[in-house]
Structures are given as C-alpha cells and as structure tokens.
Coordinates of C-alpha atoms in Angstrom, one line a residue:
Chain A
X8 CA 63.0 251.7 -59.5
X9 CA 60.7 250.3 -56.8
X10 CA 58.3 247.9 -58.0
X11 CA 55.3 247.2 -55.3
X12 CA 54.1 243.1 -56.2
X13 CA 52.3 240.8 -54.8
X14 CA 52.4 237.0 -55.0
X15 CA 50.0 234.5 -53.4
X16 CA 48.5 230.9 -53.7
X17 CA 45.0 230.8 -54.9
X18 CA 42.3 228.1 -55.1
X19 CA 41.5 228.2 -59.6
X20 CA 38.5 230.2 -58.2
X21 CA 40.4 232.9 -56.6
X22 CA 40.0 231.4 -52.6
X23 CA 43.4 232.5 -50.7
X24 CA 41.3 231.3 -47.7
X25 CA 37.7 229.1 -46.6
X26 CA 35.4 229.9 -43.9
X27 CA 36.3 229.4 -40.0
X28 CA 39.9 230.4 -39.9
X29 CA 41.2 229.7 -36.3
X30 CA 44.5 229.7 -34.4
X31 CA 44.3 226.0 -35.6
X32 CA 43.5 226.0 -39.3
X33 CA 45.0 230.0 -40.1
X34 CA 43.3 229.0 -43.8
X35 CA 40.0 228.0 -42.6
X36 CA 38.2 224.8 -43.8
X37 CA 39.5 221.9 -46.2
X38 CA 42.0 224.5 -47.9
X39 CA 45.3 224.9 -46.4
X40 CA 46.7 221.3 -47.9
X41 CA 45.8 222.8 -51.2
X42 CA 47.4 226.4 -50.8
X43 CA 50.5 225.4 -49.0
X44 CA 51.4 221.8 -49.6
X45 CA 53.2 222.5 -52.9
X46 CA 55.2 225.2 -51.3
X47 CA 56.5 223.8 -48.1
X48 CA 58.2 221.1 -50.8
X49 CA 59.9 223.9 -52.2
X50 CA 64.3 224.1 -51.3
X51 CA 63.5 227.5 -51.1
X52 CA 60.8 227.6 -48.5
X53 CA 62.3 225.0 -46.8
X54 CA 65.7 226.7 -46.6
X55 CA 63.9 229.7 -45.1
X56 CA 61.6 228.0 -42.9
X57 CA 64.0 226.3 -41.3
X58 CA 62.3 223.2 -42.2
X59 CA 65.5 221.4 -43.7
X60 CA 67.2 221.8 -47.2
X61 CA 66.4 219.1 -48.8
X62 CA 63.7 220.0 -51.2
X63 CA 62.0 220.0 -54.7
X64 CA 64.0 222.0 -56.9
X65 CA 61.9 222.4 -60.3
X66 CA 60.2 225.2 -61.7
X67 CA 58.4 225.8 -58.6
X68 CA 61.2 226.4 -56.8
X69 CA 62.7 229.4 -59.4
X70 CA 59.7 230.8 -59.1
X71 CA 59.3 231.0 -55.6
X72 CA 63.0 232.1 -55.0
X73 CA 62.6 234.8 -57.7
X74 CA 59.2 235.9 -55.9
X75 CA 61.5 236.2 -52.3
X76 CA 63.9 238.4 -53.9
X77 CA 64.6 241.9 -53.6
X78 CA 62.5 242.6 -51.5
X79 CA 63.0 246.0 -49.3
X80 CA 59.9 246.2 -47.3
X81 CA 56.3 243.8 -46.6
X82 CA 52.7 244.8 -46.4
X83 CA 50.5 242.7 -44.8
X84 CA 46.9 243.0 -43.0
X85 CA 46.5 242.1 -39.3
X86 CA 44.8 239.0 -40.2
X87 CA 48.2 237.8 -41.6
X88 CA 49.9 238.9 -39.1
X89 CA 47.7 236.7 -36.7
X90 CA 44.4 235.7 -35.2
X91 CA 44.1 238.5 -32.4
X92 CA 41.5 241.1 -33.0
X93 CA 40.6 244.0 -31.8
X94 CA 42.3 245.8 -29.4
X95 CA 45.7 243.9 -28.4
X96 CA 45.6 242.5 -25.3
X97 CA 48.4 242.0 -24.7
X98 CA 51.7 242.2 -26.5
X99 CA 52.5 238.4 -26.9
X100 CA 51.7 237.8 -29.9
X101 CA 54.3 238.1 -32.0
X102 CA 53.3 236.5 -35.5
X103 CA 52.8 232.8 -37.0
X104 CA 56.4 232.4 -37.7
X105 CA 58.4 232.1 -34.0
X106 CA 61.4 234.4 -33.1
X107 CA 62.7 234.9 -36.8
X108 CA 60.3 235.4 -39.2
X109 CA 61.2 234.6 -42.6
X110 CA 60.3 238.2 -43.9
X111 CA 63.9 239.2 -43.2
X112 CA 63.0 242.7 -44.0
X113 CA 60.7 246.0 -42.2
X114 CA 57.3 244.4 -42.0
X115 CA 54.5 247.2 -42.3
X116 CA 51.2 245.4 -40.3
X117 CA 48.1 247.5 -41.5
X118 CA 45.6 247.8 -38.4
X119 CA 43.3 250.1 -36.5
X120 CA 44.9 249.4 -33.3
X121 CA 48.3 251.3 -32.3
X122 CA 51.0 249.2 -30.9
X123 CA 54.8 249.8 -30.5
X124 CA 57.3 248.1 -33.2
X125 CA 58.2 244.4 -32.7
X126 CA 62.2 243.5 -33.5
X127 CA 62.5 240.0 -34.5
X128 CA 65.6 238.0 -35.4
X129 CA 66.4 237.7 -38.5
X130 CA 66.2 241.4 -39.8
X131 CA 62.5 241.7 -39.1
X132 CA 60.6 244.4 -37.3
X133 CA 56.8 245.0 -37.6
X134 CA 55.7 248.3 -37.5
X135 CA 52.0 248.5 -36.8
X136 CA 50.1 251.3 -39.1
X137 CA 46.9 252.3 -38.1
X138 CA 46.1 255.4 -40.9
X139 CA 45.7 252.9 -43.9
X140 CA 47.1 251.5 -47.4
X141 CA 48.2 255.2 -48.5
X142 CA 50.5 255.5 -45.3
X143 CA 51.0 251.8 -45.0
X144 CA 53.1 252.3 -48.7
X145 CA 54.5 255.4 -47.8
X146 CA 56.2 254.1 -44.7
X147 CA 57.2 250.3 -46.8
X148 CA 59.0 252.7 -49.4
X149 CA 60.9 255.0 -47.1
X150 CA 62.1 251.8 -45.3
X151 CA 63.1 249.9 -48.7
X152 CA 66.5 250.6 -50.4
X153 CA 65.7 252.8 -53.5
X154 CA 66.4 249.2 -56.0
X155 CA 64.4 247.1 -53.9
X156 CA 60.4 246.3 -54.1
X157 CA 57.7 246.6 -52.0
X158 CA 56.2 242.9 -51.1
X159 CA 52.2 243.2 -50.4
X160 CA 52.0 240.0 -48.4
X161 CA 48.4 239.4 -48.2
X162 CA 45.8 238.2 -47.2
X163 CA 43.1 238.5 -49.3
X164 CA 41.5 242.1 -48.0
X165 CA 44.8 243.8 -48.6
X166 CA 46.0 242.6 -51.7
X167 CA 42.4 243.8 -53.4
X168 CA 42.7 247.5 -52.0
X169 CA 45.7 247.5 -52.7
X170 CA 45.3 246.4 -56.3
X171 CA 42.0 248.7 -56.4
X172 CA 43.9 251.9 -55.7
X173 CA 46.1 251.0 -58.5
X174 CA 48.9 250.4 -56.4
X175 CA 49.8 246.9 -57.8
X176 CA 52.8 247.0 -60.5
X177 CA 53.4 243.2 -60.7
X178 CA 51.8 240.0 -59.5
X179 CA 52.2 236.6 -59.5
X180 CA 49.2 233.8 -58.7
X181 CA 50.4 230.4 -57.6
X182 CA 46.8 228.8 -58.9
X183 CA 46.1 225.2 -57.4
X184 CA 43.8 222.5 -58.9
X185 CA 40.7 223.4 -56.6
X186 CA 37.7 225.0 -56.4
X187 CA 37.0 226.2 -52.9
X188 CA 33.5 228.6 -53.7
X189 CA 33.4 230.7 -50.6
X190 CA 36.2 232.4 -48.1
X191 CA 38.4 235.2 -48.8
X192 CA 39.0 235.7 -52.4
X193 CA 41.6 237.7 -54.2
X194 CA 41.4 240.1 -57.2
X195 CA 37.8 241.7 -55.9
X196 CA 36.8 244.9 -57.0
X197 CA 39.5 245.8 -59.8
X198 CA 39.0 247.2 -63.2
X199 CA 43.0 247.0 -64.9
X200 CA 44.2 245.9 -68.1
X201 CA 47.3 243.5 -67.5
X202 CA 50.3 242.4 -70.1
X203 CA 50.8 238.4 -69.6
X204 CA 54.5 238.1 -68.2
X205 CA 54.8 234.7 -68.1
X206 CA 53.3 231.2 -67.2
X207 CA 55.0 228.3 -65.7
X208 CA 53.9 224.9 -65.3
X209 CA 54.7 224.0 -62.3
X210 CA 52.8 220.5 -62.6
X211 CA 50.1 220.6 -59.6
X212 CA 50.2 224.5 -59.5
X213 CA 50.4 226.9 -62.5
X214 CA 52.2 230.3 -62.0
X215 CA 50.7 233.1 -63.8
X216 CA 52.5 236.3 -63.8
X217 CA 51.4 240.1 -64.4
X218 CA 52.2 243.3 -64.8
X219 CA 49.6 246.6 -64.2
X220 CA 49.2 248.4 -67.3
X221 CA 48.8 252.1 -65.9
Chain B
X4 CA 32.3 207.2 -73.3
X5 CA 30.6 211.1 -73.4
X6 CA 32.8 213.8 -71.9
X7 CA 30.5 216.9 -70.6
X8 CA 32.9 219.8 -71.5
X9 CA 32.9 223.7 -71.1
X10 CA 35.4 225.8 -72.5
X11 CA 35.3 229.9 -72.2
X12 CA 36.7 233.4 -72.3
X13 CA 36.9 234.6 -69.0
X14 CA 39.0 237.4 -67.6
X15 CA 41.5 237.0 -64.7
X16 CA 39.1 237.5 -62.5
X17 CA 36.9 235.3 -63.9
X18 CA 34.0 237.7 -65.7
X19 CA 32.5 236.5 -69.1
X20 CA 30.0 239.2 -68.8
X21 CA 29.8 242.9 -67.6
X22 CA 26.9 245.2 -66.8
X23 CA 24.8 246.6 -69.4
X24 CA 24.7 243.9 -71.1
X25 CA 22.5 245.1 -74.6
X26 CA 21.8 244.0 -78.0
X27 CA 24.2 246.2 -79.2
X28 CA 26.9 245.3 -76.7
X29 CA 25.8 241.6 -75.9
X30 CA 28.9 241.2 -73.4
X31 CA 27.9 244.6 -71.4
X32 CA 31.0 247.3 -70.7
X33 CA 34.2 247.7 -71.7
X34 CA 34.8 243.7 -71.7
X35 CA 33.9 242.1 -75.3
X36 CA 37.1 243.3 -76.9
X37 CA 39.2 241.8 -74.1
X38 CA 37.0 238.5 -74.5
X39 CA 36.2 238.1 -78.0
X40 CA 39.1 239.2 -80.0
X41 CA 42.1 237.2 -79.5
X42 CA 39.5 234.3 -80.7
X43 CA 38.1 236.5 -83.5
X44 CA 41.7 236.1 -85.1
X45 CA 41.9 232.1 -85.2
X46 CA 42.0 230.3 -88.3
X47 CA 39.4 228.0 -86.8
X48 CA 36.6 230.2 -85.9
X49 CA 37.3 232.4 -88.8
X50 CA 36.5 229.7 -91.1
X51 CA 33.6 228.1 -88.8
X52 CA 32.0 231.7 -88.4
X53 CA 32.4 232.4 -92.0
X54 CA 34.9 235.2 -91.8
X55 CA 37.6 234.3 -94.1
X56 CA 39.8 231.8 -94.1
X57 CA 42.7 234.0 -93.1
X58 CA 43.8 233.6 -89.5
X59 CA 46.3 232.5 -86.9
X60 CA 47.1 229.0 -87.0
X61 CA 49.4 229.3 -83.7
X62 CA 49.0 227.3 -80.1
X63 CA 45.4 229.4 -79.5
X64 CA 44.1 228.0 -82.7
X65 CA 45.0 224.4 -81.8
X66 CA 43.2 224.8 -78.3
X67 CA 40.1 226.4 -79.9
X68 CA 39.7 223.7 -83.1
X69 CA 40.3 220.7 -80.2
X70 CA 38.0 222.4 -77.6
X71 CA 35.1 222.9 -80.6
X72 CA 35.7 219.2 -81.8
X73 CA 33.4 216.0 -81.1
X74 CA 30.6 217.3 -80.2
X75 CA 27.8 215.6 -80.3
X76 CA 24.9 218.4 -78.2
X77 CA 25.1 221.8 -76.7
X78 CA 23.3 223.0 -74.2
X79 CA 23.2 227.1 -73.2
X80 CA 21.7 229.5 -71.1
X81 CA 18.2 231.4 -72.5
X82 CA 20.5 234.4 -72.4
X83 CA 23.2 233.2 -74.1
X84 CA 20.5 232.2 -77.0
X85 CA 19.6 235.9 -77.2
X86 CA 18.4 239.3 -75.5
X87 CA 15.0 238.5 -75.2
X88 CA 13.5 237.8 -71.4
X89 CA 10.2 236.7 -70.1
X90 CA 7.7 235.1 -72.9
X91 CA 8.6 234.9 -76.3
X92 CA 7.0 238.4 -77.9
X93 CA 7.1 236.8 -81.5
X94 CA 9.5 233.6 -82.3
X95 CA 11.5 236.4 -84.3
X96 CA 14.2 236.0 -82.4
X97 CA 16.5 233.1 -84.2
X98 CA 19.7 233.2 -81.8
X99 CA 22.7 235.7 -82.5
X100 CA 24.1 234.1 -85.7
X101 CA 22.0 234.1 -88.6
X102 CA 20.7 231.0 -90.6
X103 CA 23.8 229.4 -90.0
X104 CA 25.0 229.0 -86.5
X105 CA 28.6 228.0 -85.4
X106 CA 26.8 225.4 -83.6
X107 CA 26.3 222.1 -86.1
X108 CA 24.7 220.3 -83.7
X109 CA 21.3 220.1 -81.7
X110 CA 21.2 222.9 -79.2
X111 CA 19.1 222.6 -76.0
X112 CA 18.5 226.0 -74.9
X113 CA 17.3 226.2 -71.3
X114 CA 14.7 228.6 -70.7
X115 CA 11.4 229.3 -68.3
X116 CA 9.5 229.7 -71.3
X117 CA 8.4 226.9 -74.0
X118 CA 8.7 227.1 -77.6
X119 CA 8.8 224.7 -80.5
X120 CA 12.4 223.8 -82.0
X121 CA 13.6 225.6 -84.2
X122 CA 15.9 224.0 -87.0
X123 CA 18.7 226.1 -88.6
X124 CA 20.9 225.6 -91.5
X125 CA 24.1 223.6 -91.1
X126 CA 22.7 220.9 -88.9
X127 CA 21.9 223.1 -85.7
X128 CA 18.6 223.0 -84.4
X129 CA 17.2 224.7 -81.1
X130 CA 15.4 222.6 -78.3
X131 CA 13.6 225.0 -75.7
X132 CA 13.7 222.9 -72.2
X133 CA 12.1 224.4 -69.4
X134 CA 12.5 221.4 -66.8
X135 CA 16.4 222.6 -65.8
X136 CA 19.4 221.5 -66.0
X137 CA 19.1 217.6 -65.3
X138 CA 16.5 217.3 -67.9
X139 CA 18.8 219.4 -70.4
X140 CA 21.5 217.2 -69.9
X141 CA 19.2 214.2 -70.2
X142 CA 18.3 215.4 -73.9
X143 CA 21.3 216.8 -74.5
X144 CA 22.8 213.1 -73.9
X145 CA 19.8 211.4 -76.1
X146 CA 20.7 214.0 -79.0
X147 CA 25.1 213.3 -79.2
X148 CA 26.2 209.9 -80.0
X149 CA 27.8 207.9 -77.8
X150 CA 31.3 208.6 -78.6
X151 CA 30.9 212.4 -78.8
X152 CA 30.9 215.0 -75.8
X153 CA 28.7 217.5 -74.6
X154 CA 29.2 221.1 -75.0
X155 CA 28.4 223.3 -72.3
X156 CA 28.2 226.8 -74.1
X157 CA 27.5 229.2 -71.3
X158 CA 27.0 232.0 -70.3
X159 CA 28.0 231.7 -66.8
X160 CA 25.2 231.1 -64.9
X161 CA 24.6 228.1 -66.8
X162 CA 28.3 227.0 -66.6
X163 CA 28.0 227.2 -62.5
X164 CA 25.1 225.3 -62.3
X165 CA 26.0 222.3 -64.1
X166 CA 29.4 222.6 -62.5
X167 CA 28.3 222.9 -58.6
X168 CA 25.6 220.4 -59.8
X169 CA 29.1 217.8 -60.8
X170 CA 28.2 217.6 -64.2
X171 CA 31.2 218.8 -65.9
X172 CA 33.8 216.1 -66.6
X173 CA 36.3 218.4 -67.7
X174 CA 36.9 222.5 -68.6
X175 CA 39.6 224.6 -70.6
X176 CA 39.4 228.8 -69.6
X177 CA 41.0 230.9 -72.0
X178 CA 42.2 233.5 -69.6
X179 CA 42.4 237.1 -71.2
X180 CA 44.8 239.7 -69.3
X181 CA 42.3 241.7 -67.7
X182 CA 40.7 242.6 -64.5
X183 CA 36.8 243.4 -64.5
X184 CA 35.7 243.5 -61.2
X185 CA 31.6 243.4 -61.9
X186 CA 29.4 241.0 -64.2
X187 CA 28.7 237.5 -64.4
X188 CA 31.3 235.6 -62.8
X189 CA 32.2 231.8 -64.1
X190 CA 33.4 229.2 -61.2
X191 CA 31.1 230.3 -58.5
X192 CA 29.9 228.3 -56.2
X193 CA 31.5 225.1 -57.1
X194 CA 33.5 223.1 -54.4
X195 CA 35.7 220.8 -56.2
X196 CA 39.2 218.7 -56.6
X197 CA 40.5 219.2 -59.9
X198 CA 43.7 217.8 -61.8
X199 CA 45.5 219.8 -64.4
X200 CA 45.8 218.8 -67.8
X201 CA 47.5 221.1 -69.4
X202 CA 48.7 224.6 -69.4
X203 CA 49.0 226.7 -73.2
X204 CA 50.7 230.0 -73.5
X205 CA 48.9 231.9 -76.5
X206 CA 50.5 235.3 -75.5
X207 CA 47.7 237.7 -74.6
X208 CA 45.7 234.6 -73.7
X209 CA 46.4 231.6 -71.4
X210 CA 44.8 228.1 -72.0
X211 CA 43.7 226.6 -68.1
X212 CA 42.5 223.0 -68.9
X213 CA 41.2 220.6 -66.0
X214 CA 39.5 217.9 -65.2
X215 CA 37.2 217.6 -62.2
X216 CA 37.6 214.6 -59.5
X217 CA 35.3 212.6 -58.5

C-alpha cells in the first residue's frame, strides 16, 4: 500500500527557508549552513550526490537512507524545482541538481505554467503539472509501483497543502538547533492528531517521526 | 549562577493556546486534552497539584519534577494569571488554583494594570508589574536566591518576548502529537543559535531541551 510522506529539515521553529532566497543562497539568509550542513556529512547523501563516499555513518545516516527509500514518485513545488518564475523563458533550466538528479524516480513539479517533460539521467523525468495538489497526486501514484510511496519533496508551500488536504500519511522533521523567526515555515494551517513513530537523536539534529491519524 | 528557564506543552506545531479561549475552556478549542493530559498523569504534578499521589513515575515524570525544581521566582503573562482583561473589576480574581497554587514561590505577574500583591498559601505570592518585561525580570531576580533559576511560566506571548528579548538561558518543550494550526504560537519571532541538550521519549510526548547561545 502506497504511503504519501514527507521529510524535510526544519529550523526548531518550523523555518525550511529565510527571507531573500536567490540563485545564490536557494535557502535565503543565514540558514542554509543550519538546514543542510548535517546532511551533506551523511554516507548516504554523499553517495547520491556524488560528493564522495566517505561519510558519517550514525543514526543520521539510517535515517536519512530509510527516508530515500521506496520511493515510486516525488512532489515538489516550482520553487524547489528552481528560481525561475513565471512564465519559463526558456527551457534551460533544468533543476539545482546538474544532468542526474538524485530523485532517481518520476518527479511531479507543481506549477501554473505548462512545459513539456524533462528526462534526466539517472531515472529522472519532471513532469510539469499545472491543475494542482489533487492531480499533482494522481499523476505521482499512477507513475509509482503499487508498493512504493509517494515522496512530497517540499518546499515549505507544498508540504502544508499537502498536509492540509489530509493527504500526508507519514512524516519525518529533521529539527536543527536554530531559531530562524521568519521565511517559509512548515506545518501551517493543519488541524491532525498524529501517533509519535519514533525519535532519534541524531546529536546536532533530532529526527521526529509521524504518522496522520485519519 | 541563576538560569532563566521556560519549559511548556506545546503542540507540533508549536500552539499552547487555541481560539476561544474561556473560563470554562482556559486553553480555547479542541487543544487542552492534547496539552494538559499526558502531564495530568505524572506522579509529580499529581502530588504538587494535590491530586493523589498515584501517578506515572516514567521518563515524563523525571523531565517534569527536574524542569519544576530550583526555582527561586516566576514570572507569567496577565492572562496566564487568569481570564480577566482591562482593570481589575474587584480583586476577586485569585489566579486559577485556589489558596494553594502549584507555584511556591513569588510570582511576578506582568500586567497593564496595578494591583497590590497578593500572598497565597504555600509560599506563593503574586507581584502585579506593569513596567514590562525588563523590570519583571529585574524583580523576579531580587525575589530567587542566587543559586536558584527563574521560571518563565508562560503563556506564549510572554515566553516570545523574553526569548526574542535573549533572556532565556535555556528551554525544554514537551511536544504533544498534534497539529493545531490557529492560537497562540510559542517560538515566534526569536532569531537564535541553540545547542541541544537532550532529547526524552515519553511516548505520546517528546521532551525538546536547549540551551540558547550567546
């Protein structure tokens, strides 16, 4: 059975991003050190970022790896997907992550601009959905084998409609040891009663895991 | 060397409060259950609130009894004192906890509105301060002896402003399973660099404890 999850990396007051994101700083001001930093140490992201395998390999890194797995299909807004908005103006932008994206699977991109689909290395293609989260699902779960799950990337924005329409089965938060105050926060505008999975102490990070009572 | 400490209930997303907020339902909608209830069953505030002597004695309780101990002051919101707003009609109102309060210790209550203190049984007695929250802490600091911390009580408004103010040395949430989505909201507004102290899994509650850097 399907699960649809999300997992993301939160400031302790619910900031997945700061104020002025650019094609520079994708997380905005005085944040992205504090979101990312533990990750990119991770074997596993490294591994799958091509950044080298030598890597931290704690509970961080199970967690991580476990949160990577089985997954059939990804979510994510266009702001994830990159900085152009808009209409596109052209078609060169193909995503943050260079010629193989480490998605590895169908990549639904929510937007209100049509655009044709992108085939990366790798196994991933972004399909561009411009009829919103309803469709957006429909299309990730027609693409995803019938045991996999549905990954809601992020950011912020589509996580919380996602999570608002009751779409959310699981989640895991990545929470780091900031207080960020303003910028794009997560878990907005939700009314759900959760069952505590599990938590992890992960040392700089704490991993807090959910599922949706329904 | 005096500690300035909060320690709450907070849902996931960080709501210690909801609307509606009444004398009959003091925490507003659908939220003081979730709050108040996995707290309600420790051995510690049973026997501090006069309930029985019956409880859990589990992780929870230990966080709870540690998180209550060594205080010398506390210091709360007006609304956290009670329902009343604006003047005081009569001085009727003697806080939400009868002749007793869980308190044992001088409370400075910060209000707009003066009134004479107001001495309890047990060893709590209320201060009204209407000069804000510097001039709280300054009494609150005369009241506690040297060696003993400063309590923080709430509700949240009070909690933010002495944190963005960087007054609190240190924090513990006790993070109920639940998403709210409306009320007061703890942890706004603050832009900080925290280091975590400890992470407690109580089950249906999880014990976040930091101290802020400075």
């Amino acid at each position: 059975m399907t699960k649809v999850r999300f997992h993301c990396s939160t400031t302790l007051d619910g900031y997945m991003a700061a104020p002025n994101q650019t094609l520079e700083q994708p997380f905005g001001d005085g944040i992205q050190g504090p979101l990312t930093d533990w990750m990119l140490k991770q074997r596993f992201i490294r591994e799958n970022f091509g950044l080298g395998e030598v890597g931290e390999d704690g509970p961080s890194n199970d967690v991580i790896r476990e949160a990577q797995s089985n997954i059939g299909a990804t979510i994510m807004g266009r702001n994830m997907f990159g900085p152009v908005r808009g209409e596109w103006p052209t078609e060169a932008w193909n995503g943050w992550w260079g010629p193989n994206p480490p998605y590895h699977t169908p990549v639904v991109v929510l937007t209100h601009y049509a655009r044709e689909p992108l085939v990366m290395e790798g196994g991933t293609t972004f399909y561009f959905v411009t009829d919103g989260v309803e469709s957006a699902l429909t299309q990730a779960r027609a693409a995803a084998a019938e045991d996999q799950d549905i990954l809601v990337a992020g950011g912020a924005n589509t996580i919380n409609q996602f999570l608002a329409a009751g779409h959310i089965d699981e989640f895991e938060l990545h929470v780091v040891p900031f207080l960020r105050g303003e910028g794009e926060r997560v878990l907005v505008g939700a009314n759900l009663k959760l069952e505590p999975l599990r938590v992890v102490d992960g040392g700089e990070v704490t991993h807090l895991k959910y599922r949706v009572l329904k």
